[in-house]
Coordinates of C-alpha atoms in Angstrom, one line a residue:
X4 CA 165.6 27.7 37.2
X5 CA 167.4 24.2 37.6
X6 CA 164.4 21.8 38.2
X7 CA 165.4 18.2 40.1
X8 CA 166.2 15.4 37.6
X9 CA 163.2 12.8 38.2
X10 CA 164.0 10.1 40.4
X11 CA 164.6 6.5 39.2
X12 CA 163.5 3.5 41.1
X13 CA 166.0 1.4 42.1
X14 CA 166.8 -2.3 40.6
X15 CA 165.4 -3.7 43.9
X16 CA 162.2 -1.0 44.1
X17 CA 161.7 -2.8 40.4
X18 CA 162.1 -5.9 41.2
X19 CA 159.0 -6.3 44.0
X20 CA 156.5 -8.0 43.2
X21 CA 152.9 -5.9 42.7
X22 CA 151.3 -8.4 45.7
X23 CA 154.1 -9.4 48.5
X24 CA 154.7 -12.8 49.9
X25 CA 153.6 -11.5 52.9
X26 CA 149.8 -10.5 51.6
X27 CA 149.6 -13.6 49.4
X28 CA 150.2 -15.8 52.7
X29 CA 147.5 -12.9 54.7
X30 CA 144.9 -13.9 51.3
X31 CA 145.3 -17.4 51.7
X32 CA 144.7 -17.3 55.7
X33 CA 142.4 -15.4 54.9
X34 CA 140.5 -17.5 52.3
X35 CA 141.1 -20.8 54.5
X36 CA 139.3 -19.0 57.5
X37 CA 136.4 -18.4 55.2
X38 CA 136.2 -22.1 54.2
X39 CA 136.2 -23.3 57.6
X40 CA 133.8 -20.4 58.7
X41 CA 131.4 -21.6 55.4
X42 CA 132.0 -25.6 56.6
X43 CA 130.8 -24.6 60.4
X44 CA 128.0 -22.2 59.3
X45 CA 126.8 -25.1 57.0
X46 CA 126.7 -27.9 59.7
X47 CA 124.9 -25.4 62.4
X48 CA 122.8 -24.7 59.5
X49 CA 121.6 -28.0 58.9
X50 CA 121.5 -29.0 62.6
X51 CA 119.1 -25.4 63.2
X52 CA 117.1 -26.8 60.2
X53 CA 116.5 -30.3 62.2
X54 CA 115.5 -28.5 65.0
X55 CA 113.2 -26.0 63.4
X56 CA 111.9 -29.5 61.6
X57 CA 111.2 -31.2 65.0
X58 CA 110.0 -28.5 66.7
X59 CA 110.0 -30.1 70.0
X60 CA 109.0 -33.7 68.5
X61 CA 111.0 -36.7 69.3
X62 CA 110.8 -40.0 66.9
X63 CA 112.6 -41.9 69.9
X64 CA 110.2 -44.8 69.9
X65 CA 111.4 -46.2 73.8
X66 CA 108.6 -46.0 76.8
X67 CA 109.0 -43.4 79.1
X68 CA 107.4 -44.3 82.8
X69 CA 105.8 -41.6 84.3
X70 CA 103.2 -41.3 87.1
X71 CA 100.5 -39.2 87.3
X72 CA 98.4 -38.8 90.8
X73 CA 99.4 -42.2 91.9
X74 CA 99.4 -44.0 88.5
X75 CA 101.8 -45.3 87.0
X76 CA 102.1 -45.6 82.9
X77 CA 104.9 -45.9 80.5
X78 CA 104.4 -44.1 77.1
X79 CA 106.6 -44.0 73.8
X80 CA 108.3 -40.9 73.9
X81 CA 107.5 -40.2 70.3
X82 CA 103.3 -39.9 71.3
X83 CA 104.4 -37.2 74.2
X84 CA 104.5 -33.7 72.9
X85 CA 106.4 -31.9 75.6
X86 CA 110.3 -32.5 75.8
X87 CA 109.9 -31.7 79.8
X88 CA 107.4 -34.5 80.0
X89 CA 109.2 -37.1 78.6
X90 CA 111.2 -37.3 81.7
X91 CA 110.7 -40.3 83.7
X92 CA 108.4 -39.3 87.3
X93 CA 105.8 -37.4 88.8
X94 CA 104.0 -35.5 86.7
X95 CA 101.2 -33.3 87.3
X96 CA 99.5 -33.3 83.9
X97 CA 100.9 -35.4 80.4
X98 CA 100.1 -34.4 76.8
X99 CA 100.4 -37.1 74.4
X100 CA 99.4 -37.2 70.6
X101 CA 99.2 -40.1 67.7
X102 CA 98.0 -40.1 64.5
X103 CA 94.7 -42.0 63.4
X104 CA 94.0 -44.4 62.3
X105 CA 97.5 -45.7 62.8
X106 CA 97.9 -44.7 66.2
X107 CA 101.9 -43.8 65.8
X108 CA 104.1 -41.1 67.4
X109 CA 106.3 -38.9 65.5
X110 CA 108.3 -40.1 63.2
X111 CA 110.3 -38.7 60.1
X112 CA 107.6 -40.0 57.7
X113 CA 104.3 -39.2 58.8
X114 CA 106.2 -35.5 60.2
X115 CA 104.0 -33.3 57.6
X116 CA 100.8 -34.7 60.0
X117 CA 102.1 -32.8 63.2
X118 CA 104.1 -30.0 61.8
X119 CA 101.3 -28.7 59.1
X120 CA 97.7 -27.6 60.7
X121 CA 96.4 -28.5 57.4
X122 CA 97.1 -32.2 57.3
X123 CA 96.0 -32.8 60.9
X124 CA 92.5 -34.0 60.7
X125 CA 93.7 -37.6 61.7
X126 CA 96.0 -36.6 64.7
X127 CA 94.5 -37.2 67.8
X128 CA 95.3 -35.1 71.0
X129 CA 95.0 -36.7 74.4
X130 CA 96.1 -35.8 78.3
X131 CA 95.9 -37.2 81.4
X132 CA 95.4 -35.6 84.6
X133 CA 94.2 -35.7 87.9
X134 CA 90.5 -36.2 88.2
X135 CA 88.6 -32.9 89.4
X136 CA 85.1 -34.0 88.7
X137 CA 83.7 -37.8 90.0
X138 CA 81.8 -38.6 86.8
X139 CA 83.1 -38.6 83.7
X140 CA 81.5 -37.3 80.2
X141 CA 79.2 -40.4 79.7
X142 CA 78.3 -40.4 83.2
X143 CA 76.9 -36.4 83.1
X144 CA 74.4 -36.9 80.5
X145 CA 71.6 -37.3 82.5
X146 CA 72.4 -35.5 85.3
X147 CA 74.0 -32.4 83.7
X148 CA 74.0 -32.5 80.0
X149 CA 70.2 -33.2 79.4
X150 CA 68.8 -30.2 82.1
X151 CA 71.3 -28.0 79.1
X152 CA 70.7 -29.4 75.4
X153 CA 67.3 -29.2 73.2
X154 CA 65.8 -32.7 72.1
X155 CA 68.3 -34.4 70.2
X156 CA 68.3 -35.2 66.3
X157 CA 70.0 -37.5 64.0
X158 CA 73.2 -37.0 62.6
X159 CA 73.6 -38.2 59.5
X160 CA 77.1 -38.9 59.4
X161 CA 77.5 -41.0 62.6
X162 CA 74.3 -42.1 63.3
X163 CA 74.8 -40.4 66.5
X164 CA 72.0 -38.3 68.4
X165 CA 72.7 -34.6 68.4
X166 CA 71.8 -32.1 71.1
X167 CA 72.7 -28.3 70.6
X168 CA 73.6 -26.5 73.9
X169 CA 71.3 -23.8 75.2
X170 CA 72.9 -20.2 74.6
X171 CA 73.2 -19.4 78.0
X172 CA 74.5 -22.3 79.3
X173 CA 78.3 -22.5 79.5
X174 CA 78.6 -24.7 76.3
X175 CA 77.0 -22.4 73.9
X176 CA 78.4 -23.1 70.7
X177 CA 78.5 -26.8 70.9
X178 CA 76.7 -29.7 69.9
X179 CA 76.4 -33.1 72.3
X180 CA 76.6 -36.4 70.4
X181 CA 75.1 -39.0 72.7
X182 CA 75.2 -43.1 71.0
X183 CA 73.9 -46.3 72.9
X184 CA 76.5 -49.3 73.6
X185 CA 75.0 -52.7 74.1
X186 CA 76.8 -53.1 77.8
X187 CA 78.4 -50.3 78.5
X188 CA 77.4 -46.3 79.0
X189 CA 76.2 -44.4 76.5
X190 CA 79.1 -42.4 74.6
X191 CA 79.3 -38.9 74.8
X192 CA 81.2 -36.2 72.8
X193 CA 81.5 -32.4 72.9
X194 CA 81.6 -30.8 69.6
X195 CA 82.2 -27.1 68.2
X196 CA 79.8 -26.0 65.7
X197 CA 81.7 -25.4 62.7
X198 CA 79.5 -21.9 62.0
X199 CA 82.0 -19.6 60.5
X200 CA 85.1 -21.4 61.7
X201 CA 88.3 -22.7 60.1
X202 CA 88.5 -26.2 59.0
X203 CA 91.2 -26.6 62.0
X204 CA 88.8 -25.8 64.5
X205 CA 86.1 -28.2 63.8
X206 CA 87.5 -30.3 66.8
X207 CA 85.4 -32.5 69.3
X208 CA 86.3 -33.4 73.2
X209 CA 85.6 -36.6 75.1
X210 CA 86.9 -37.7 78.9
X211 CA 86.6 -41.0 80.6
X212 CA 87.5 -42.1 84.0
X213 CA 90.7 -44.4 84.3
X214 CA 93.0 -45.9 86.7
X215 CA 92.7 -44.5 90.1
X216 CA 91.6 -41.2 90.2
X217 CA 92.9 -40.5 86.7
X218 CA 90.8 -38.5 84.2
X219 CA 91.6 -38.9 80.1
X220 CA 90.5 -36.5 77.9
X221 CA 90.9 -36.6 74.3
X222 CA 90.2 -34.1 71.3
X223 CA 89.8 -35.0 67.6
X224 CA 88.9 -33.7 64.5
X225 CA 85.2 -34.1 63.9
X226 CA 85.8 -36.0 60.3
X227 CA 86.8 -38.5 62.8
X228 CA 83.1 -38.5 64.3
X229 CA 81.5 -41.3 61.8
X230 CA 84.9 -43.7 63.4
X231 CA 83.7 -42.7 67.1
X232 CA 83.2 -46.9 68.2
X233 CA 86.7 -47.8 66.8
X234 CA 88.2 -44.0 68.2
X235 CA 87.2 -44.8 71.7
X236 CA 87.9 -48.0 71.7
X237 CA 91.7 -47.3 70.5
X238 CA 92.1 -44.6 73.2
X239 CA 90.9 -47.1 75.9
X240 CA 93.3 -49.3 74.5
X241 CA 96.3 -47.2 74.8
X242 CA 95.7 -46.4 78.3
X243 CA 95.4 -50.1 78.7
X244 CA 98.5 -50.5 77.2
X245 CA 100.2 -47.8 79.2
X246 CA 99.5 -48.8 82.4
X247 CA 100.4 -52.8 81.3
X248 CA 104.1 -51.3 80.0
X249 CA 105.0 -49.5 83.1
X250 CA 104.8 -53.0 84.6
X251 CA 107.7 -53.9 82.6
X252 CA 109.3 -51.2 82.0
X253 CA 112.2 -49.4 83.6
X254 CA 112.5 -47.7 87.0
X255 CA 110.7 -44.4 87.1

């Protein structure tokens, strides 16, 4: 039986290259598309990662005029919490947060405060709304708070007097701290009893009358309790300052 004589390549089958022209030039597209692709990925990357890090915050620093049933206040954009609200105009309700005792917005320094529950203790939390009931916090201590509470004791820590909430009453679980002012109405604070509960919730709650018609209510840690004289005094000054800046500041 004749068998076929084995075929030999050609001089020009030998002389191709292993990897063509054509696939070195498809590799090196291919490699330059990934380098582009790695250059965008790292840019979105970094711009996610300032976004996840702001989380809604804004260290923009300008007032923002804003009215609120009728009144008209101009706020640093970097003490409002809500991107929506830090649109100049009617709003119904703003939220607004600083730290203490500083009294500072956001800002790329002090950003571990806001972003980390566990470093909060001296951010204060504060909104401003329409005014649904005629007296305010201070005012209801006679005529509401003291039908509800126990007789007060000392506190210790602020030299405030203490009164626990009945258990059926609609405050059960919280303490009243009532302290005299030479010339002005006694102040008055809710706080949550800190029975069982995370070191995050051991928050207190305070509203005062403002403006026209305009009710500010503001929440703290209650650490903060022994500073109450200087806290209320720096809240009533920001108001004070709010409503003074919207006299000078931009159109709303």
């Amino acid at each position: 039986m004749n068998l076929p004589e084995p075929s030999t390549p050609s001089e020009e089958e030998e002389s191709q290259p292993l990897i063509s022209k054509q696939l070195l030039r498809r590799i090196g597209l291919f490699i330059g598309g990934l380098g582009i692709l790695t250059v965008i990925l790292s840019l979105s990357g970094r711009m996610i990662g300032e976004q996840i890090v702001m989380s809604g915050h804004s260290t923009d620093t300008s007032r923002v005029t804003i009215t609120v049933n009728g009144n008209r206040i101009a706020l640093p954009s970097n003490t409002i919490r809500y991107e929506k609200q830090r649109r100049g105009g009617e709003h119904e309700r703003i939220d607004a947060y600083f730290t203490w005792p500083e009294l500072e917005g956001y800002t790329h320094t002090n950003r571990n405060q806001f972003n980390d529950i566990g470093n909060s203790q001296n951010l204060v939390f504060l909104s401003l709304s329409a005014r649904t009931m005629p007296m305010d916090m201070s005012a209801r201590i006679e005529p509401v708070y003291s039908r509800l509470t126990n007789r007060g004791s000392q506190s210790e820590d602020s030299g405030l007097l203490a009164y626990v909430f009945d258990e059926d009453t609609r405050y059960a679980g919280e303490i009243l701290y009532v302290g005299a002012r030479d010339g002005e109405p006694a102040f008055a604070v809710r706080c949550l009893k800190d029975d069982g509960m995370p070191q995050g919730a051991h928050s207190c709650l305070r509203d005062i009358n403002v403006g026209q018609d305009l009710s500010v209510t503001y929440r703290f840690s209650r650490d903060l309790l022994p500073q109450w004289r200087r806290l209320d005094a720096a809240v009533e000054a920001y108001i004070s300052e709010a409503f003074e800046a919207s006299e000078n500041n931009g159109t709303s």
